[in-house]
Short mmCIF file of C-alpha atoms in Angstrom, two decimals:
data_model
loop_
_atom_site.label_atom_id
_atom_site.label_comp_id
_atom_site.label_asym_id
_atom_site.label_seq_id
_atom_site.Cartn_x
_atom_site.Cartn_y
_atom_site.Cartn_z
CA MET A 1 0.16 8.41 -24.28
CA PRO A 2 0.63 12.11 -23.46
CA LEU A 3 0.39 13.29 -19.88
CA PRO A 4 -3.30 13.97 -19.08
CA ASN A 5 -4.28 17.40 -17.93
CA GLY A 6 -5.91 17.86 -14.54
CA SER A 7 -9.67 18.18 -14.61
CA GLY A 8 -12.67 18.15 -12.39
CA GLY A 9 -12.36 21.66 -11.02
CA CYS A 10 -14.88 24.43 -10.41
CA LYS A 11 -13.01 26.65 -12.83
CA ARG A 12 -14.89 26.12 -16.08
CA ALA A 13 -11.66 26.06 -18.06
CA ARG A 14 -10.69 22.88 -16.20
CA THR A 15 -13.86 20.85 -16.53
CA THR A 16 -14.48 18.64 -19.52
CA SER A 17 -18.23 18.53 -18.95
CA ASN A 18 -20.69 20.53 -21.04
CA GLU A 19 -23.42 20.03 -18.44
CA PRO A 20 -23.68 22.96 -15.96
CA TRP A 21 -25.45 20.78 -13.37
CA LEU A 22 -22.64 18.22 -13.47
CA TRP A 23 -20.04 20.96 -13.09
CA TYR A 24 -21.94 22.31 -10.07
CA ARG A 25 -22.40 18.87 -8.53
CA ARG A 26 -18.73 18.13 -8.99
CA CYS A 27 -17.88 21.20 -6.95
CA MET A 28 -20.44 20.61 -4.25
CA THR A 29 -19.82 16.90 -3.72
CA SER A 30 -16.03 16.92 -3.85
CA HIS A 31 -14.44 15.03 -1.00
CA SER A 32 -10.98 16.44 -1.67
CA ILE A 33 -9.18 18.35 1.08
CA ALA A 34 -11.02 21.55 1.94
CA SER A 35 -10.55 24.87 3.73
CA ASP A 36 -7.08 24.37 5.30
CA ALA A 37 -4.88 27.04 3.77
CA VAL A 38 -1.45 26.10 2.49
CA PRO A 39 1.09 28.01 4.60
CA GLY A 40 3.12 30.58 2.71
CA THR A 41 4.13 30.14 -0.91
CA ILE A 42 5.35 26.73 -1.98
CA ARG A 43 7.40 26.90 -5.16
CA HIS A 44 9.41 23.70 -4.78
CA VAL A 45 8.54 20.33 -3.22
CA ALA A 46 11.14 17.68 -2.41
CA ILE A 47 9.64 14.17 -2.53
CA VAL A 48 11.56 11.43 -0.74
CA GLY A 49 10.79 8.13 -2.45
CA ALA A 50 9.88 7.53 -6.09
CA GLY A 51 7.66 4.50 -5.80
CA PHE A 52 3.98 4.71 -6.77
CA SER A 53 3.00 7.44 -4.31
CA GLY A 54 6.01 9.69 -4.75
CA THR A 55 6.06 9.36 -8.53
CA LEU A 56 2.37 10.07 -8.82
CA LEU A 57 2.61 13.07 -6.51
CA ALA A 58 5.27 14.64 -8.73
CA ILE A 59 3.13 14.05 -11.82
CA ASN A 60 0.03 15.51 -10.19
CA LEU A 61 1.88 18.61 -9.05
CA LEU A 62 2.53 19.31 -12.72
CA ARG A 63 -1.05 18.50 -13.69
CA HIS A 64 -2.39 20.97 -11.15
CA ASP A 65 0.02 23.74 -12.19
CA GLY A 66 1.62 23.39 -8.80
CA PRO A 67 5.16 23.84 -7.54
CA ALA A 68 8.24 22.33 -9.10
CA ALA A 69 9.21 18.91 -7.75
CA THR A 70 12.38 16.99 -7.08
CA LEU A 71 12.03 13.22 -6.75
CA ILE A 72 14.71 11.61 -4.59
CA GLU A 73 15.07 7.86 -5.05
CA ARG A 74 17.67 5.61 -3.44
CA GLY A 75 16.62 2.52 -5.40
CA ASP A 76 17.51 1.45 -8.89
CA ALA A 77 14.74 3.23 -10.78
CA ALA A 78 12.15 5.90 -10.14
CA GLY A 79 8.54 4.97 -10.74
CA LEU A 80 8.76 1.36 -9.57
CA GLY A 81 9.20 0.78 -5.86
CA VAL A 82 9.08 -2.72 -4.40
CA ALA A 83 5.61 -3.58 -5.67
CA TYR A 84 6.25 -2.89 -9.35
CA GLY A 85 9.98 -3.46 -9.47
CA THR A 86 9.55 -7.22 -9.85
CA ARG A 87 10.54 -8.61 -13.25
CA GLN A 88 8.63 -11.87 -12.76
CA SER A 89 5.72 -12.24 -15.16
CA ASP A 90 3.59 -14.31 -12.78
CA HIS A 91 3.63 -11.64 -10.08
CA LEU A 92 0.22 -10.23 -10.98
CA LEU A 93 -1.69 -7.18 -9.81
CA ASN A 94 -4.21 -7.92 -7.08
CA VAL A 95 -6.64 -5.33 -8.53
CA ARG A 96 -8.41 -5.58 -11.87
CA ALA A 97 -6.97 -3.45 -14.66
CA ALA A 98 -10.15 -1.37 -14.88
CA ASN A 99 -9.41 0.08 -11.43
CA MET A 100 -5.68 0.65 -11.85
CA SER A 101 -5.59 4.06 -13.49
CA ALA A 102 -3.07 6.37 -11.87
CA PHE A 103 -5.55 9.25 -12.06
CA PRO A 104 -8.91 9.39 -10.28
CA ASP A 105 -10.28 11.85 -12.83
CA GLN A 106 -9.39 9.53 -15.75
CA PRO A 107 -10.44 6.05 -14.61
CA ASP A 108 -9.64 4.42 -17.97
CA HIS A 109 -6.14 5.88 -18.27
CA PHE A 110 -4.31 2.59 -17.65
CA VAL A 111 -6.60 0.59 -19.94
CA ARG A 112 -6.13 3.18 -22.72
CA TRP A 113 -2.35 3.10 -22.21
CA PHE A 114 -2.43 -0.67 -22.52
CA GLY A 115 -4.59 -0.36 -25.63
CA GLN A 116 -1.63 1.20 -27.43
CA ARG A 117 0.30 -2.04 -26.99
CA ASP A 118 0.03 -5.25 -29.02
CA THR A 119 -1.86 -7.32 -26.46
CA PRO A 120 -5.55 -6.50 -25.90
CA LEU A 121 -6.65 -5.91 -22.33
CA GLY A 122 -10.02 -6.35 -20.71
CA GLY A 123 -10.98 -4.30 -17.68
CA ALA A 124 -11.35 -7.49 -15.63
CA ASP A 125 -7.81 -8.70 -16.42
CA PHE A 126 -5.05 -9.02 -13.82
CA VAL A 127 -1.83 -7.97 -15.51
CA PRO A 128 1.80 -8.47 -14.43
CA ARG A 129 3.04 -5.95 -11.89
CA ALA A 130 6.17 -5.44 -13.98
CA LEU A 131 3.99 -4.17 -16.82
CA TYR A 132 2.30 -1.74 -14.47
CA GLY A 133 5.76 -0.53 -13.49
CA THR A 134 6.39 0.25 -17.16
CA TYR A 135 3.16 2.22 -17.22
CA LEU A 136 4.24 4.33 -14.24
CA ARG A 137 7.70 4.95 -15.66
CA GLU A 138 6.35 5.99 -19.04
CA THR A 139 3.82 8.30 -17.41
CA LEU A 140 6.61 9.85 -15.35
CA ALA A 141 8.80 10.23 -18.43
CA ALA A 142 5.97 11.97 -20.27
CA ALA A 143 5.53 14.38 -17.38
CA GLN A 144 9.22 15.14 -17.25
CA ALA A 145 9.41 15.64 -21.00
CA ALA A 146 6.44 18.02 -20.90
CA SER A 147 7.91 20.10 -18.07
CA PRO A 148 11.67 19.47 -17.93
CA ASP A 149 12.25 22.65 -15.92
CA ARG A 150 9.73 21.69 -13.21
CA LEU A 151 10.50 18.03 -12.50
CA THR A 152 13.89 16.68 -11.48
CA VAL A 153 14.72 13.10 -10.56
CA ILE A 154 17.91 12.43 -8.62
CA ASP A 155 19.54 9.28 -7.25
CA GLY A 156 20.36 9.55 -3.60
CA GLU A 157 19.50 8.43 -0.09
CA ALA A 158 17.85 10.95 2.21
CA VAL A 159 19.19 10.73 5.77
CA GLY A 160 17.71 13.85 7.32
CA VAL A 161 15.51 16.91 6.89
CA ASP A 162 16.63 20.34 8.12
CA GLY A 163 13.60 22.61 7.95
CA ALA A 164 12.56 21.90 4.36
CA THR A 165 16.02 20.92 3.11
CA VAL A 166 16.65 17.23 2.49
CA LEU A 167 20.09 16.00 3.55
CA LEU A 168 21.60 13.22 1.43
CA ARG A 169 24.02 10.53 2.49
CA ASP A 170 26.66 11.73 0.01
CA GLY A 171 26.60 15.19 1.57
CA GLY A 172 24.29 16.74 -0.99
CA ARG A 173 21.35 18.93 -0.06
CA VAL A 174 18.01 19.54 -1.75
CA ALA A 175 16.52 22.84 -0.65
CA ALA A 176 12.73 23.11 -0.95
CA ASP A 177 9.72 24.85 0.52
CA ALA A 178 8.06 21.58 1.57
CA VAL A 179 9.16 17.96 1.94
CA VAL A 180 6.93 14.94 1.35
CA LEU A 181 7.86 11.55 2.77
CA ALA A 182 6.79 8.87 0.29
CA VAL A 183 8.95 6.12 1.71
CA GLY A 184 6.58 3.22 0.99
CA ASN A 185 6.66 0.16 3.19
CA LEU A 186 9.55 -0.49 5.53
CA ALA A 187 11.38 -3.80 5.67
CA PRO A 188 9.74 -6.45 7.90
CA GLN A 189 10.72 -6.72 11.53
CA VAL A 190 12.12 -9.96 12.93
CA PRO A 191 9.20 -12.32 13.65
CA PRO A 192 8.57 -13.32 17.27
CA GLY A 193 10.85 -16.10 18.46
CA LEU A 194 13.38 -15.69 15.65
CA GLY A 195 15.68 -13.15 17.28
CA GLY A 196 18.29 -15.82 17.94
CA ILE A 197 18.89 -16.47 14.23
CA ALA A 198 18.32 -12.96 12.85
CA ASP A 199 22.03 -12.56 12.08
CA ARG A 200 22.55 -16.03 10.65
CA PRO A 201 22.99 -16.74 6.90
CA ALA A 202 20.00 -19.10 6.84
CA TYR A 203 17.62 -16.29 7.86
CA VAL A 204 16.34 -13.78 5.27
CA GLY A 205 14.67 -10.77 6.85
CA ASN A 206 13.79 -9.02 3.61
CA PRO A 207 11.98 -11.30 1.11
CA TRP A 208 12.72 -8.81 -1.69
CA ALA A 209 16.48 -8.85 -1.12
CA ALA A 210 18.64 -10.07 -3.98
CA GLY A 211 19.43 -13.73 -3.49
CA ALA A 212 16.66 -14.35 -0.96
CA THR A 213 15.67 -17.55 -2.74
CA ALA A 214 18.97 -18.38 -4.46
CA GLY A 215 21.23 -21.36 -3.87
CA LEU A 216 18.56 -23.88 -2.86
CA THR A 217 18.32 -27.52 -3.95
CA ASP A 218 15.42 -29.93 -4.26
CA ASP A 219 16.50 -31.57 -1.01
CA ASP A 220 15.99 -28.37 0.97
CA THR A 221 13.06 -27.13 3.05
CA VAL A 222 12.16 -23.45 2.94
CA LEU A 223 10.18 -22.06 5.87
CA LEU A 224 8.16 -18.92 5.22
CA ILE A 225 6.91 -16.98 8.25
CA GLY A 226 3.57 -15.52 7.21
CA THR A 227 0.83 -16.75 4.87
CA GLY A 228 -0.30 -13.52 3.20
CA LEU A 229 0.40 -11.87 -0.13
CA THR A 230 4.15 -11.64 0.44
CA MET A 231 4.30 -15.38 1.08
CA VAL A 232 2.45 -15.97 -2.18
CA ASP A 233 5.00 -13.89 -4.10
CA VAL A 234 7.90 -15.81 -2.58
CA VAL A 235 6.27 -19.17 -3.38
CA LEU A 236 5.77 -18.10 -7.00
CA THR A 237 9.39 -16.97 -7.17
CA LEU A 238 10.60 -20.33 -5.85
CA GLU A 239 8.44 -22.17 -8.37
CA ALA A 240 9.65 -19.98 -11.25
CA GLN A 241 13.24 -20.76 -10.28
CA GLY A 242 12.50 -24.47 -10.52
CA PHE A 243 12.74 -25.18 -6.81
CA GLY A 244 11.46 -28.70 -6.19
CA GLY A 245 11.96 -28.93 -2.44
CA ARG A 246 9.51 -28.53 0.41
CA ILE A 247 7.86 -25.19 1.20
CA VAL A 248 6.25 -24.64 4.61
CA ALA A 249 4.38 -21.44 5.50
CA LEU A 250 3.55 -20.67 9.14
CA SER A 251 1.31 -17.97 10.59
CA ARG A 252 -0.80 -17.56 13.72
CA ARG A 253 -4.00 -18.66 11.95
CA GLY A 254 -2.66 -20.23 8.78
CA LEU A 255 -5.01 -18.07 6.68
CA LEU A 256 -4.50 -17.74 2.94
CA PRO A 257 -5.82 -14.73 0.98
CA HIS A 258 -9.06 -15.47 -0.85
CA ARG A 259 -9.39 -15.19 -4.60
CA HIS A 260 -11.07 -12.60 -6.75
CA ALA A 261 -14.25 -13.76 -8.43
CA SER A 262 -17.15 -12.22 -10.29
CA ALA A 263 -19.39 -10.26 -7.94
CA THR A 264 -22.72 -8.75 -8.93
CA PRO A 265 -23.23 -5.23 -7.60
CA PRO A 266 -26.14 -5.19 -5.13
CA ALA A 267 -29.45 -3.81 -6.35
CA GLN A 268 -29.51 -1.46 -3.35
CA PRO A 269 -25.91 -0.65 -2.36
CA LEU A 270 -24.92 1.20 0.77
CA THR A 271 -25.55 4.92 0.49
CA GLU A 272 -24.06 6.11 3.77
CA ARG A 273 -21.25 5.15 6.09
CA PRO A 274 -22.07 2.46 8.64
CA ARG A 275 -21.85 3.84 12.15
CA PRO A 276 -19.53 2.64 14.91
CA PRO A 277 -18.79 0.59 16.87
CA LEU A 278 -16.62 -1.67 14.72
CA SER A 279 -18.12 -4.73 16.42
CA GLU A 280 -21.48 -3.75 14.96
CA LEU A 281 -19.84 -3.32 11.55
CA VAL A 282 -18.71 -6.96 11.65
CA ARG A 283 -22.29 -8.06 12.22
CA THR A 284 -23.48 -5.76 9.43
CA VAL A 285 -20.98 -7.16 6.94
CA ARG A 286 -21.89 -10.73 7.83
CA ALA A 287 -25.57 -9.99 7.27
CA ARG A 288 -24.85 -8.22 3.97
CA GLY A 289 -22.64 -11.12 2.93
CA ARG A 290 -25.48 -13.55 3.41
CA ALA A 291 -27.71 -11.32 1.29
CA ILE A 292 -25.41 -10.24 -1.56
CA GLY A 293 -22.24 -12.36 -1.22
CA TRP A 294 -19.21 -11.59 0.91
CA ARG A 295 -17.17 -10.07 -1.92
CA SER A 296 -19.89 -7.54 -2.71
CA ALA A 297 -20.37 -6.84 1.00
CA ILE A 298 -16.67 -6.03 1.39
CA ASP A 299 -16.41 -4.10 -1.87
CA GLU A 300 -19.34 -1.80 -1.14
CA LEU A 301 -17.52 -0.57 1.97
CA ARG A 302 -14.69 0.90 -0.12
CA PRO A 303 -16.06 4.47 -0.21
CA PHE A 304 -16.62 4.44 3.54
CA THR A 305 -13.71 2.52 5.04
CA GLN A 306 -11.50 5.50 5.82
CA GLY A 307 -14.41 7.31 7.46
CA ILE A 308 -15.27 4.23 9.52
CA TRP A 309 -11.67 4.02 10.72
CA ALA A 310 -11.53 7.73 11.53
CA ALA A 311 -14.73 7.49 13.59
CA ALA A 312 -13.49 4.53 15.64
CA ASP A 313 -11.95 5.26 19.03
CA PRO A 314 -8.51 3.88 20.00
CA VAL A 315 -9.99 0.97 21.98
CA GLU A 316 -12.07 -0.14 18.98
CA ARG A 317 -9.10 0.17 16.65
CA ARG A 318 -6.88 -1.95 18.87
CA ARG A 319 -9.61 -4.57 19.21
CA PHE A 320 -10.01 -4.65 15.43
CA LEU A 321 -6.27 -5.04 14.88
CA ARG A 322 -6.02 -7.79 17.46
CA HIS A 323 -9.04 -9.89 16.48
CA VAL A 324 -10.38 -8.90 13.06
CA ARG A 325 -7.44 -7.71 10.99
CA PRO A 326 -6.29 -11.18 9.78
CA TRP A 327 -9.80 -11.94 8.54
CA TRP A 328 -10.18 -8.50 6.99
CA ASP A 329 -6.90 -8.86 5.14
CA ILE A 330 -7.70 -12.20 3.49
CA HIS A 331 -11.14 -11.02 2.38
CA ARG A 332 -10.16 -7.50 1.36
CA HIS A 333 -6.76 -8.11 -0.30
CA ARG A 334 -7.40 -10.97 -2.71
CA LEU A 335 -5.44 -13.01 -5.22
CA ALA A 336 -5.80 -12.91 -8.96
CA PRO A 337 -7.65 -16.11 -10.00
CA ALA A 338 -4.68 -17.48 -11.94
CA VAL A 339 -2.42 -17.04 -8.91
CA ALA A 340 -4.99 -18.59 -6.56
CA ASP A 341 -5.23 -21.61 -8.87
CA ARG A 342 -1.49 -22.17 -8.73
CA ILE A 343 -1.32 -21.85 -4.95
CA ASP A 344 -4.26 -24.22 -4.52
CA ALA A 345 -2.57 -26.76 -6.81
CA MET A 346 0.67 -26.56 -4.81
CA VAL A 347 -1.20 -27.12 -1.55
CA ALA A 348 -3.16 -30.05 -3.04
CA SER A 349 0.02 -31.69 -4.30
CA GLY A 350 1.83 -31.29 -1.00
CA ARG A 351 4.49 -28.96 -2.39
CA LEU A 352 3.23 -26.18 -0.13
CA THR A 353 2.15 -26.81 3.47
CA LEU A 354 0.23 -24.18 5.45
CA LEU A 355 0.54 -24.30 9.24
CA ALA A 356 -1.35 -22.40 11.94
CA GLY A 357 0.66 -21.71 15.06
CA LYS A 358 3.13 -19.52 16.88
CA SER A 359 6.89 -19.44 16.42
CA CYS A 360 8.46 -19.74 19.87
CA ASP A 361 12.20 -20.11 19.44
CA ALA A 362 14.80 -20.78 16.79
CA LYS A 363 18.43 -21.88 16.75
CA GLU A 364 21.04 -22.63 14.14
CA ALA A 365 21.28 -26.29 13.18
CA ASP A 366 24.57 -28.15 12.89
CA ASP A 367 24.27 -28.13 9.10
CA GLY A 368 23.87 -24.36 8.98
CA GLY A 369 20.10 -24.46 8.67
CA VAL A 370 17.53 -23.54 11.31
CA ILE A 371 15.54 -25.54 13.84
CA LEU A 372 12.31 -23.72 14.64
CA GLU A 373 10.32 -24.49 17.77
CA TRP A 374 6.63 -23.70 17.30
CA ARG A 375 3.29 -24.31 18.97
CA PRO A 376 0.30 -25.36 16.80
CA ARG A 377 -2.79 -23.22 17.25
CA GLY A 378 -5.03 -24.62 19.98
CA GLU A 379 -2.38 -27.00 21.32
CA ASP A 380 0.09 -26.93 24.21
CA ALA A 381 2.78 -29.28 22.92
CA LEU A 382 5.72 -27.83 21.01
CA ARG A 383 6.86 -29.09 17.64
CA HIS A 384 10.00 -28.56 15.56
CA ILE A 385 10.76 -27.80 11.92
CA HIS A 386 14.19 -28.16 10.36
CA ALA A 387 14.62 -25.71 7.46
CA THR A 388 17.50 -24.87 5.18
CA ARG A 389 16.28 -21.28 4.93
CA VAL A 390 13.79 -19.14 6.81
CA ILE A 391 12.28 -16.11 5.04
CA SER A 392 10.22 -13.50 6.88
CA CYS A 393 6.98 -12.77 5.02
CA ILE A 394 5.09 -11.18 7.92
CA GLY A 395 4.61 -7.85 6.21
CA PRO A 396 6.23 -4.46 6.64
CA GLN A 397 7.39 -2.82 9.82
CA GLY A 398 5.27 0.21 10.67
CA ASP A 399 6.45 1.49 14.04
CA VAL A 400 8.69 4.46 13.32
CA ALA A 401 9.82 4.44 16.94
CA ARG A 402 11.52 1.08 16.31
CA THR A 403 12.72 1.39 12.72
CA ASP A 404 16.37 1.45 11.75
CA ASP A 405 15.66 3.48 8.61
CA PRO A 406 18.19 6.34 8.77
CA LEU A 407 15.82 9.09 7.65
CA LEU A 408 12.86 8.14 9.82
CA SER A 409 15.11 7.47 12.81
CA ALA A 410 16.61 10.94 12.45
CA LEU A 411 13.18 12.56 12.18
CA VAL A 412 11.94 10.71 15.26
CA ALA A 413 15.03 11.73 17.22
CA ALA A 414 14.51 15.36 16.19
CA GLY A 415 10.84 15.27 17.21
CA ARG A 416 9.72 16.06 13.66
CA ILE A 417 7.58 12.91 13.37
CA ARG A 418 5.95 10.50 15.80
CA PRO A 419 4.22 7.12 15.54
CA ASP A 420 0.44 7.09 15.34
CA SER A 421 -1.51 5.77 18.32
CA GLU A 422 -1.58 2.19 16.95
CA HIS A 423 2.07 2.32 15.80
CA LEU A 424 1.10 1.51 12.22
CA GLY A 425 3.10 4.35 10.69
CA ILE A 426 3.65 8.11 10.80
CA ASP A 427 1.06 10.25 12.59
CA VAL A 428 -0.47 12.73 10.13
CA GLU A 429 -3.36 15.14 9.72
CA ARG A 430 -5.94 14.60 7.00
CA THR A 431 -3.97 17.08 4.86
CA GLY A 432 -0.94 14.82 4.99
CA ARG A 433 1.00 17.16 7.26
CA VAL A 434 2.92 15.17 9.85
CA LEU A 435 2.37 15.68 13.54
CA ARG A 436 5.45 16.46 15.61
CA VAL A 437 6.20 14.84 18.95
CA ASP A 438 4.36 17.69 20.72
CA GLY A 439 1.22 17.07 18.64
CA ALA A 440 1.54 20.21 16.53
CA SER A 441 1.39 19.89 12.76
CA ASP A 442 4.50 20.58 10.71
CA GLU A 443 3.73 23.07 7.96
CA ARG A 444 6.68 21.99 5.82
CA LEU A 445 6.74 18.23 6.26
CA PHE A 446 4.15 15.83 4.80
CA ALA A 447 3.75 12.06 4.48
CA ILE A 448 1.81 9.97 1.98
CA GLY A 449 1.38 6.32 1.16
CA PRO A 450 1.25 3.16 3.30
CA MET A 451 3.07 4.81 6.21
CA THR A 452 -0.05 6.91 6.84
CA ARG A 453 -2.24 3.85 7.47
CA GLY A 454 -2.67 4.81 11.12
CA ALA A 455 -4.78 7.79 10.04
CA PHE A 456 -6.55 6.28 7.03
CA TRP A 457 -6.22 2.47 7.40
CA GLU A 458 -7.16 1.72 3.77
CA ILE A 459 -4.17 3.33 2.10
CA VAL A 460 -2.18 0.49 0.50
CA ALA A 461 -3.99 -0.18 -2.80
CA VAL A 462 -3.81 1.97 -5.93
CA PRO A 463 -7.45 3.21 -5.77
CA ASP A 464 -6.86 4.64 -2.28
CA LEU A 465 -3.33 5.90 -2.89
CA ARG A 466 -4.19 7.78 -6.08
CA ARG A 467 -6.98 9.61 -4.22
CA GLN A 468 -4.66 10.60 -1.39
CA VAL A 469 -1.92 11.72 -3.75
CA TRP A 470 -4.42 13.69 -5.82
CA ASP A 471 -5.63 15.50 -2.69
CA VAL A 472 -2.16 16.29 -1.38
CA ALA A 473 -1.02 17.54 -4.80
CA ARG A 474 -3.98 19.90 -4.98
CA TYR A 475 -3.31 21.05 -1.43
CA LEU A 476 0.33 21.84 -2.17
CA SER A 477 -0.72 23.51 -5.41
CA ASN A 478 -3.20 25.69 -3.50
CA ALA A 479 -5.94 24.22 -5.71
CA HIS A 480 -7.82 22.37 -2.95
CA TRP A 481 -10.70 24.87 -3.01
CA VAL A 482 -11.86 23.56 -6.36
CA GLY A 483 -13.67 20.29 -6.98
CA GLY A 484 -12.57 16.71 -6.89
CA GLU A 485 -12.00 13.86 -9.22
CA GLY A 486 -15.05 14.14 -11.44
CA LEU A 487 -18.03 11.86 -11.63
#
C-alpha cells in the first residue's frame, strides 16, 4: 500500500471532501495543536527511538511536507519496539483492528493494508502484534522509498544531546534543528522487597530480555510479580514453550485485566467532558455503567480522558494513582477474548495461581532459586513462596530521576529534562516540548509517547499515540494552523 498523503487541512488542496461545510467544520473543530509558533526554521529532526511513536513521527513529517528526519534506533529493527517486536503468534493486540490505523485521518488504513494479504480481516478482530509490526515496517519502508533524501534510519544508541545534536555511544553525532525523544517505555524497576535478589541469576528484571523464560523444567515454579498485561504475555510465552510447571502471579490486589466484549454504543453518549473532581467522575462512571454497561461507560470517556486529567489538580491525581489506577487499568486496558479464554482456563485448571498481597523480602535459596516472603492482602501473617525463577511484570519505570538509561540520565543531569509532578515520565508542554529543570520549555527538545503520560495520562494505546504524533508532526512542520484529522 503506498504511503498515504496528509489530509484534513484548511488548504483546499489538502482536503478530500467536496463539501464546503465539512471543510469549514474540519478547520473550526480541529483539536490539533494551535497558535504556538514553531521557533526558527526546522529543516531536520532527529528522532531518538524507532518504535511506534518515533517511526510514525518520521512518516508524518513526510506526509505534512515537513523537515527531513533521522530515526535513531538502538534495537534490532526500526518500526517495531517492544510491543510489536514479539514473534509469538498468540501475543495479540489489545485493540480491535478497526481502531489500529496508524493515521487518524485514514481510520481504515490498517484494515485496507491487511486486505491486501491472503487472510480476510474483520474490524472487530484482534490480530497478532507481530503482524502489526510488519504493517509498521512496511509503512516506514514505503515512506523511505517515496522520499529517500528526507528520511534516514541509523543504528545507534543515543547517550546525550548537545543543543540539538544527538551524541551516539560509538562517538558519532547527528546534527539537527530539533530532537524528539521517542524512547518508549523504560525497563521495570525492582519490585518492593526484591532488592536483595536483584543481582541473582534467578531474578529477571526485564520480562522481554532474551532467555527470560528459558531453561525451565516441569518441576519448577515461576513467580511473576504483577498481574497485568505484561504478566499475561509472559504466561502465554511459558505456555507456548511447553512449560508444564507451576506459575504464580502476585500483585497488591491480584487483579486480572478484564476481557473485551461486544458493547452497544449508548443512545445518548456523552457530549462534553465530565467536570472535576476525579472522585465525582468515579461516581459518574459507576452510574453510567449501571445504565449502559461498564465497557460503554469507560469507552465513551476516550475523547475526554486527557482533558479530565489536565483539569485535575496534583492532589486529585495522586489520589487517583493511589486508589483508582489499578481498577482503571483492568477496565480500560482489556484482553482480546481469545487470550482471556486461555488465561481463564489456566486459572481454572490450577496451572496459574493469582495471589493478592505485598512482597516483603526475598533471599536466595540453597538450590539457587528464591524464597519470597509476602503478606496476603488483609492479613498480618507472613507467608513464603519458593520459586525457581522470579520475573518482574510490574510495568515500566517512569521516574526519569531514578532511571539508569544513559540518555535520560544525562539529560536530567544537564537540567534539560525533569520528571513530571507525579513522576510518571518526562515533564512536557502540550506541544511536546520538554520542560527544563527551571520550568522553562526547551525549544529544540521534544518528547512523545508513553513517557509523556504525566501530562496526558492516556498516551499508551495506538489511538492516543497516533493523535499525539500527528499533532507534533504538524507542529514541527509549521502546519499546526490548519485543521485536524478529518471527520
